[in-house]
Amino acid sequence: MSLELDLRDLAADIAREAGELARRRRQEGVSLAATKTTLSDIVTEADREVEELIRTRLRAERPGDGFLGEESGAASSETGITWVVDPIDGTVNYAYGIPLYNVSIAAVRGVVEPGSWEALAAAVVAPALGELFTAARGEGSWLDGVRLAVSTEVPAGALLGTGFGYDPETHDGDLLTVRRVMTMARDLRRMGAAALDLAYVAAGRLDGYLERGLKPWDMAAGALLVEEAGGRVSLLDVESPRPMLVAGGTLVHGRLLNLLAEES
Ligand code: LIP
């Protein structure tokens, strides 16, 4: 079996176990561990526990690989492979009991920077919804055994996903961007979990997605899902503190880039 398929299967196996832990902890009741950049940017005890489970499993299975996790930071790679992990993406949804949360695990090769790395494998599990999205480079994207493809036509306009940062200072600018892209949209969804937004683009459940200010672990797995489902992913304003991620099928991705270029 190829390296990419091996990594995908390992990511899927660990994602299932980690997702079940997250789901169980949610049922038991969520305790806030801390806030981060702002009062609304929260981390729960479950975030930390799930990331520790993932890190321990990966250390056992592939001891020389690097790690970049939302809660426990980074470890350099001896193998050239690094795991980029968001233990609970959609943390606020998780805290409120909204089922749109996921565990996102990606294996990348090379420089551990979005846009520079080569993503090799991905697993995004939504445990409350019973769905596991996976991808391996060159092997397609899959949802529970069904091959995925991005949407290619938007006769009534595009169904777009987006999101906003935790810092209220950024909301006005983001809302101006929303106003601009609504000219090509039939409607908008704000689900609060970037990896699921990207998984839904890969599955054709969204025609496109854009969001400023995502962290590497928010996008690493979902971006590969989109690309392996025939879609395009771009990261704009990479030198800014809040790069813009744009994802979709070729038509929607191109239209979004054009509208955003007019904005700047
Ligand atoms: C979240 C993203 C979401 C974004 C939120 C937050 P977290 O990640 O998945 O798309 O809008 O501001 O960044 O914090 O739940 O891992």
GROMACS .gro file of C-alpha atoms and ligand atoms in nm:
model
  280
    1MET     CA    1   0.000   0.000   0.000
    2SER     CA    2   0.129   0.356  -0.076
    3LEU     CA    3   0.249   0.594   0.196
    4GLU     CA    4  -0.051   0.821   0.132
    5LEU     CA    5  -0.301   0.537   0.183
    6ASP     CA    6  -0.118   0.415   0.493
    7LEU     CA    7  -0.129   0.766   0.641
    8ARG     CA    8  -0.496   0.806   0.548
    9ASP     CA    9  -0.594   0.480   0.714
   10LEU     CA   10  -0.400   0.571   1.029
   11ALA     CA   11  -0.560   0.917   1.038
   12ALA     CA   12  -0.906   0.763   0.994
   13ASP     CA   13  -0.850   0.507   1.270
   14ILE     CA   14  -0.726   0.769   1.517
   15ALA     CA   15  -0.999   1.014   1.416
   16ARG     CA   16  -1.266   0.754   1.492
   17GLU     CA   17  -1.123   0.691   1.840
   18ALA     CA   18  -1.071   1.061   1.910
   19GLY     CA   19  -1.418   1.147   1.780
   20GLU     CA   20  -1.577   0.891   2.010
   21LEU     CA   21  -1.392   1.042   2.308
   22ALA     CA   22  -1.508   1.391   2.212
   23ARG     CA   23  -1.867   1.270   2.174
   24ARG     CA   24  -1.857   1.091   2.510
   25ARG     CA   25  -1.715   1.394   2.690
   26ARG     CA   26  -1.980   1.614   2.532
   27GLN     CA   27  -2.252   1.381   2.668
   28GLU     CA   28  -2.092   1.396   3.014
   29GLY     CA   29  -2.098   1.776   3.008
   30VAL     CA   30  -1.837   2.024   2.884
   31SER     CA   31  -1.609   2.213   3.120
   32LEU     CA   32  -1.431   2.525   3.007
   33ALA     CA   33  -1.054   2.501   3.053
   34ALA     CA   34  -0.957   2.853   2.946
   35THR     CA   35  -1.011   3.135   2.703
   36LYS     CA   36  -0.740   3.220   2.449
   37THR     CA   37  -0.718   3.528   2.226
   38THR     CA   38  -1.052   3.673   2.338
   39LEU     CA   39  -1.330   3.583   2.582
   40SER     CA   40  -1.514   3.410   2.299
   41ASP     CA   41  -1.210   3.202   2.194
   42ILE     CA   42  -1.251   2.909   2.429
   43VAL     CA   43  -1.079   2.579   2.492
   44THR     CA   44  -1.245   2.296   2.678
   45GLU     CA   45  -1.092   2.018   2.883
   46ALA     CA   46  -1.209   1.785   2.606
   47ASP     CA   47  -1.001   1.975   2.346
   48ARG     CA   48  -0.690   1.906   2.551
   49GLU     CA   49  -0.779   1.544   2.630
   50VAL     CA   50  -0.863   1.461   2.267
   51GLU     CA   51  -0.542   1.617   2.139
   52GLU     CA   52  -0.340   1.420   2.395
   53LEU     CA   53  -0.506   1.097   2.276
   54ILE     CA   54  -0.423   1.178   1.913
   55ARG     CA   55  -0.066   1.279   1.997
   56THR     CA   56  -0.008   0.962   2.201
   57ARG     CA   57  -0.145   0.736   1.927
   58LEU     CA   58   0.067   0.906   1.658
   59ARG     CA   59   0.381   0.893   1.875
   60ALA     CA   60   0.327   0.518   1.916
   61GLU     CA   61   0.253   0.446   1.550
   62ARG     CA   62   0.499   0.689   1.384
   63PRO     CA   63   0.750   0.808   1.646
   64GLY     CA   64   0.969   1.023   1.414
   65ASP     CA   65   0.687   1.232   1.268
   66GLY     CA   66   0.634   1.595   1.360
   67PHE     CA   67   0.321   1.739   1.520
   68LEU     CA   68   0.136   2.071   1.507
   69GLY     CA   69  -0.172   2.083   1.727
   70GLU     CA   70  -0.407   2.364   1.827
   71GLU     CA   71  -0.371   2.298   2.199
   72SER     CA   72  -0.029   2.145   2.263
   73GLY     CA   73   0.190   2.321   2.006
   74ALA     CA   74   0.456   2.187   1.773
   75ALA     CA   75   0.722   1.915   1.757
   76SER     CA   76   0.968   1.899   1.466
   77SER     CA   77   0.975   1.606   1.227
   78GLU     CA   78   1.261   1.358   1.170
   79THR     CA   79   1.075   1.182   0.886
   80GLY     CA   80   0.963   1.486   0.686
   81ILE     CA   81   0.601   1.407   0.777
   82THR     CA   82   0.410   1.631   1.019
   83TRP     CA   83   0.062   1.578   1.161
   84VAL     CA   84  -0.155   1.893   1.171
   85VAL     CA   85  -0.437   1.843   1.419
   86ASP     CA   86  -0.744   2.028   1.542
   87PRO     CA   87  -0.876   1.808   1.821
   88ILE     CA   88  -1.217   1.973   1.827
   89ASP     CA   89  -1.287   2.208   1.538
   90GLY     CA   90  -1.608   2.397   1.602
   91THR     CA   91  -1.526   2.442   1.969
   92VAL     CA   92  -1.802   2.695   2.036
   93ASN     CA   93  -2.058   2.465   1.869
   94TYR     CA   94  -1.924   2.184   2.088
   95ALA     CA   95  -1.957   2.392   2.404
   96TYR     CA   96  -2.316   2.488   2.318
   97GLY     CA   97  -2.417   2.133   2.225
   98ILE     CA   98  -2.454   2.209   1.853
   99PRO     CA   99  -2.356   1.885   1.667
  100LEU     CA  100  -2.148   2.067   1.401
  101TYR     CA  101  -1.806   1.987   1.545
  102ASN     CA  102  -1.531   1.759   1.420
  103VAL     CA  103  -1.186   1.612   1.480
  104SER     CA  104  -0.950   1.714   1.198
  105ILE     CA  105  -0.626   1.523   1.132
  106ALA     CA  106  -0.391   1.580   0.835
  107ALA     CA  107  -0.049   1.444   0.742
  108VAL     CA  108   0.168   1.689   0.547
  109ARG     CA  109   0.518   1.672   0.402
  110GLY     CA  110   0.776   1.949   0.386
  111VAL     CA  111   0.756   2.299   0.531
  112VAL     CA  112   0.478   2.311   0.790
  113GLU     CA  113   0.310   2.619   0.644
  114PRO     CA  114  -0.026   2.628   0.462
  115GLY     CA  115   0.039   2.683   0.093
  116SER     CA  116   0.394   2.545   0.126
  117TRP     CA  117   0.334   2.197   0.262
  118GLU     CA  118   0.231   1.895   0.052
  119ALA     CA  119  -0.079   1.746   0.213
  120LEU     CA  120  -0.070   1.366   0.186
  121ALA     CA  121  -0.366   1.240   0.389
  122ALA     CA  122  -0.669   1.370   0.577
  123ALA     CA  123  -0.946   1.254   0.808
  124VAL     CA  124  -1.232   1.472   0.934
  125VAL     CA  125  -1.482   1.300   1.161
  126ALA     CA  126  -1.809   1.455   1.280
  127PRO     CA  127  -1.891   1.218   1.566
  128ALA     CA  128  -2.231   1.364   1.654
  129LEU     CA  129  -2.336   1.322   1.290
  130GLY     CA  130  -2.173   0.980   1.237
  131GLU     CA  131  -1.972   1.090   0.931
  132LEU     CA  132  -1.605   1.034   0.848
  133PHE     CA  133  -1.448   1.218   0.553
  134THR     CA  134  -1.111   1.094   0.429
  135ALA     CA  135  -0.863   1.167   0.151
  136ALA     CA  136  -0.520   1.051   0.034
  137ARG     CA  137  -0.324   1.248  -0.227
  138GLY     CA  138  -0.397   1.101  -0.569
  139GLU     CA  139  -0.661   0.865  -0.429
  140GLY     CA  140  -0.970   1.085  -0.408
  141SER     CA  141  -1.195   1.201  -0.125
  142TRP     CA  142  -1.446   0.973   0.041
  143LEU     CA  143  -1.737   0.990   0.283
  144ASP     CA  144  -1.797   0.655   0.455
  145GLY     CA  145  -1.693   0.467   0.141
  146VAL     CA  146  -1.867   0.693  -0.115
  147ARG     CA  147  -1.642   0.893  -0.350
  148LEU     CA  148  -1.690   1.270  -0.328
  149ALA     CA  149  -1.699   1.540  -0.598
  150VAL     CA  150  -1.734   1.916  -0.570
  151SER     CA  151  -2.030   2.084  -0.739
  152THR     CA  152  -1.967   2.214  -1.090
  153GLU     CA  153  -2.279   2.417  -1.176
  154VAL     CA  154  -2.462   2.687  -0.978
  155PRO     CA  155  -2.765   2.785  -1.191
  156ALA     CA  156  -2.942   2.952  -0.897
  157GLY     CA  157  -2.627   3.106  -0.754
  158ALA     CA  158  -2.372   2.950  -0.521
  159LEU     CA  159  -2.448   2.818  -0.172
  160LEU     CA  160  -2.149   2.964   0.014
  161GLY     CA  161  -2.002   2.891   0.356
  162THR     CA  162  -1.807   3.143   0.558
  163GLY     CA  163  -1.701   3.226   0.911
  164PHE     CA  164  -1.577   3.503   1.136
  165GLY     CA  165  -1.289   3.540   1.375
  166TYR     CA  166  -1.315   3.561   1.751
  167ASP     CA  167  -1.193   3.922   1.753
  168PRO     CA  168  -1.492   4.159   1.723
  169GLU     CA  169  -1.259   4.418   1.564
  170THR     CA  170  -1.245   4.201   1.251
  171HIS     CA  171  -1.619   4.160   1.203
  172ASP     CA  172  -1.689   4.480   1.006
  173GLY     CA  173  -1.431   4.394   0.739
  174ASP     CA  174  -1.551   4.035   0.715
  175LEU     CA  175  -1.912   4.149   0.679
  176LEU     CA  176  -1.812   4.379   0.391
  177THR     CA  177  -1.658   4.075   0.221
  178VAL     CA  178  -1.981   3.881   0.275
  179ARG     CA  179  -2.179   4.167   0.123
  180ARG     CA  180  -1.956   4.155  -0.187
  181VAL     CA  181  -1.972   3.780  -0.243
  182MET     CA  182  -2.349   3.767  -0.188
  183THR     CA  183  -2.374   3.907  -0.543
  184MET     CA  184  -2.288   3.555  -0.668
  185ALA     CA  185  -2.468   3.358  -0.395
  186ARG     CA  186  -2.808   3.196  -0.359
  187ASP     CA  187  -2.754   3.184   0.017
  188LEU     CA  188  -2.495   3.169   0.291
  189ARG     CA  189  -2.420   2.919   0.567
  190ARG     CA  190  -2.211   2.998   0.875
  191MET     CA  191  -2.156   2.661   1.043
  192GLY     CA  192  -1.870   2.747   1.281
  193ALA     CA  193  -1.638   2.460   1.191
  194ALA     CA  194  -1.395   2.523   0.906
  195ALA     CA  195  -1.298   2.159   0.849
  196LEU     CA  196  -1.666   2.070   0.807
  197ASP     CA  197  -1.721   2.366   0.574
  198LEU     CA  198  -1.437   2.232   0.358
  199ALA     CA  199  -1.560   1.872   0.382
  200TYR     CA  200  -1.903   1.993   0.267
  201VAL     CA  201  -1.747   2.170  -0.033
  202ALA     CA  202  -1.575   1.839  -0.119
  203ALA     CA  203  -1.912   1.662  -0.089
  204GLY     CA  204  -2.099   1.919  -0.299
  205ARG     CA  205  -2.308   2.022   0.003
  206LEU     CA  206  -2.162   2.373  -0.032
  207ASP     CA  207  -2.059   2.523  -0.366
  208GLY     CA  208  -1.784   2.731  -0.209
  209TYR     CA  209  -1.633   2.853   0.117
  210LEU     CA  210  -1.426   3.154   0.218
  211GLU     CA  211  -1.295   3.268   0.551
  212ARG     CA  212  -1.021   3.497   0.678
  213GLY     CA  213  -0.793   3.416   0.967
  214LEU     CA  214  -0.806   3.038   0.982
  215LYS     CA  215  -0.525   2.857   1.159
  216PRO     CA  216  -0.321   2.582   0.987
  217TRP     CA  217  -0.506   2.310   1.182
  218ASP     CA  218  -0.847   2.449   1.074
  219MET     CA  219  -0.767   2.401   0.707
  220ALA     CA  220  -0.502   2.129   0.665
  221ALA     CA  221  -0.731   1.826   0.632
  222GLY     CA  222  -1.031   1.999   0.474
  223ALA     CA  223  -0.825   2.158   0.197
  224LEU     CA  224  -0.700   1.815   0.084
  225LEU     CA  225  -1.058   1.683   0.089
  226VAL     CA  226  -1.157   1.962  -0.153
  227GLU     CA  227  -0.859   1.914  -0.385
  228GLU     CA  228  -0.903   1.537  -0.401
  229ALA     CA  229  -1.274   1.592  -0.483
  230GLY     CA  230  -1.175   1.796  -0.790
  231GLY     CA  231  -1.194   2.139  -0.629
  232ARG     CA  232  -0.954   2.431  -0.591
  233VAL     CA  233  -0.821   2.589  -0.271
  234SER     CA  234  -0.634   2.922  -0.257
  235LEU     CA  235  -0.484   3.115   0.028
  236LEU     CA  236  -0.479   3.492  -0.036
  237ASP     CA  237  -0.298   3.772   0.151
  238VAL     CA  238  -0.059   3.515   0.298
  239GLU     CA  239   0.164   3.793   0.439
  240SER     CA  240  -0.126   3.948   0.628
  241PRO     CA  241  -0.214   3.844   0.984
  242ARG     CA  242  -0.545   3.708   0.851
  243PRO     CA  243  -0.496   3.528   0.517
  244MET     CA  244  -0.813   3.453   0.320
  245LEU     CA  245  -0.891   3.092   0.234
  246VAL     CA  246  -1.108   3.036  -0.076
  247ALA     CA  247  -1.234   2.690  -0.178
  248GLY     CA  248  -1.477   2.554  -0.435
  249GLY     CA  249  -1.521   2.393  -0.772
  250THR     CA  250  -1.330   2.566  -1.051
  251LEU     CA  251  -1.620   2.798  -1.150
  252VAL     CA  252  -1.711   2.915  -0.798
  253HIS     CA  253  -1.348   2.934  -0.685
  254GLY     CA  254  -1.267   3.158  -0.985
  255ARG     CA  255  -1.569   3.382  -0.930
  256LEU     CA  256  -1.481   3.427  -0.564
  257LEU     CA  257  -1.122   3.520  -0.652
  258ASN     CA  258  -1.246   3.780  -0.900
  259LEU     CA  259  -1.486   3.939  -0.651
  260LEU     CA  260  -1.221   3.945  -0.379
  261ALA     CA  261  -0.970   4.102  -0.619
  262GLU     CA  262  -1.218   4.388  -0.679
  263GLU     CA  263  -1.240   4.438  -0.301
  264SER     CA  264  -0.867   4.491  -0.253
  265LIP     C1  265  -1.317   2.772   1.439
  265LIP     C2  266  -1.328   2.754   1.289
  265LIP     C3  267  -1.441   2.839   1.233
  265LIP     C4  268  -1.413   2.985   1.262
  265LIP     C5  269  -1.403   3.004   1.412
  265LIP     C6  270  -1.294   2.916   1.474
  265LIP     P1  271  -1.209   2.636   1.639
  265LIP     O1  272  -1.212   2.693   1.486
  265LIP     O2  273  -1.351   2.619   1.263
  265LIP     O3  274  -1.454   2.824   1.093
  265LIP     O4  275  -1.515   3.064   1.207
  265LIP     O5  276  -1.375   3.141   1.436
  265LIP     O6  277  -1.168   2.956   1.425
  265LIP     O7  278  -1.165   2.754   1.723
  265LIP     O8  279  -1.345   2.591   1.674
  265LIP     O9  280  -1.108   2.524   1.637
   0.00000   0.00000   0.00000
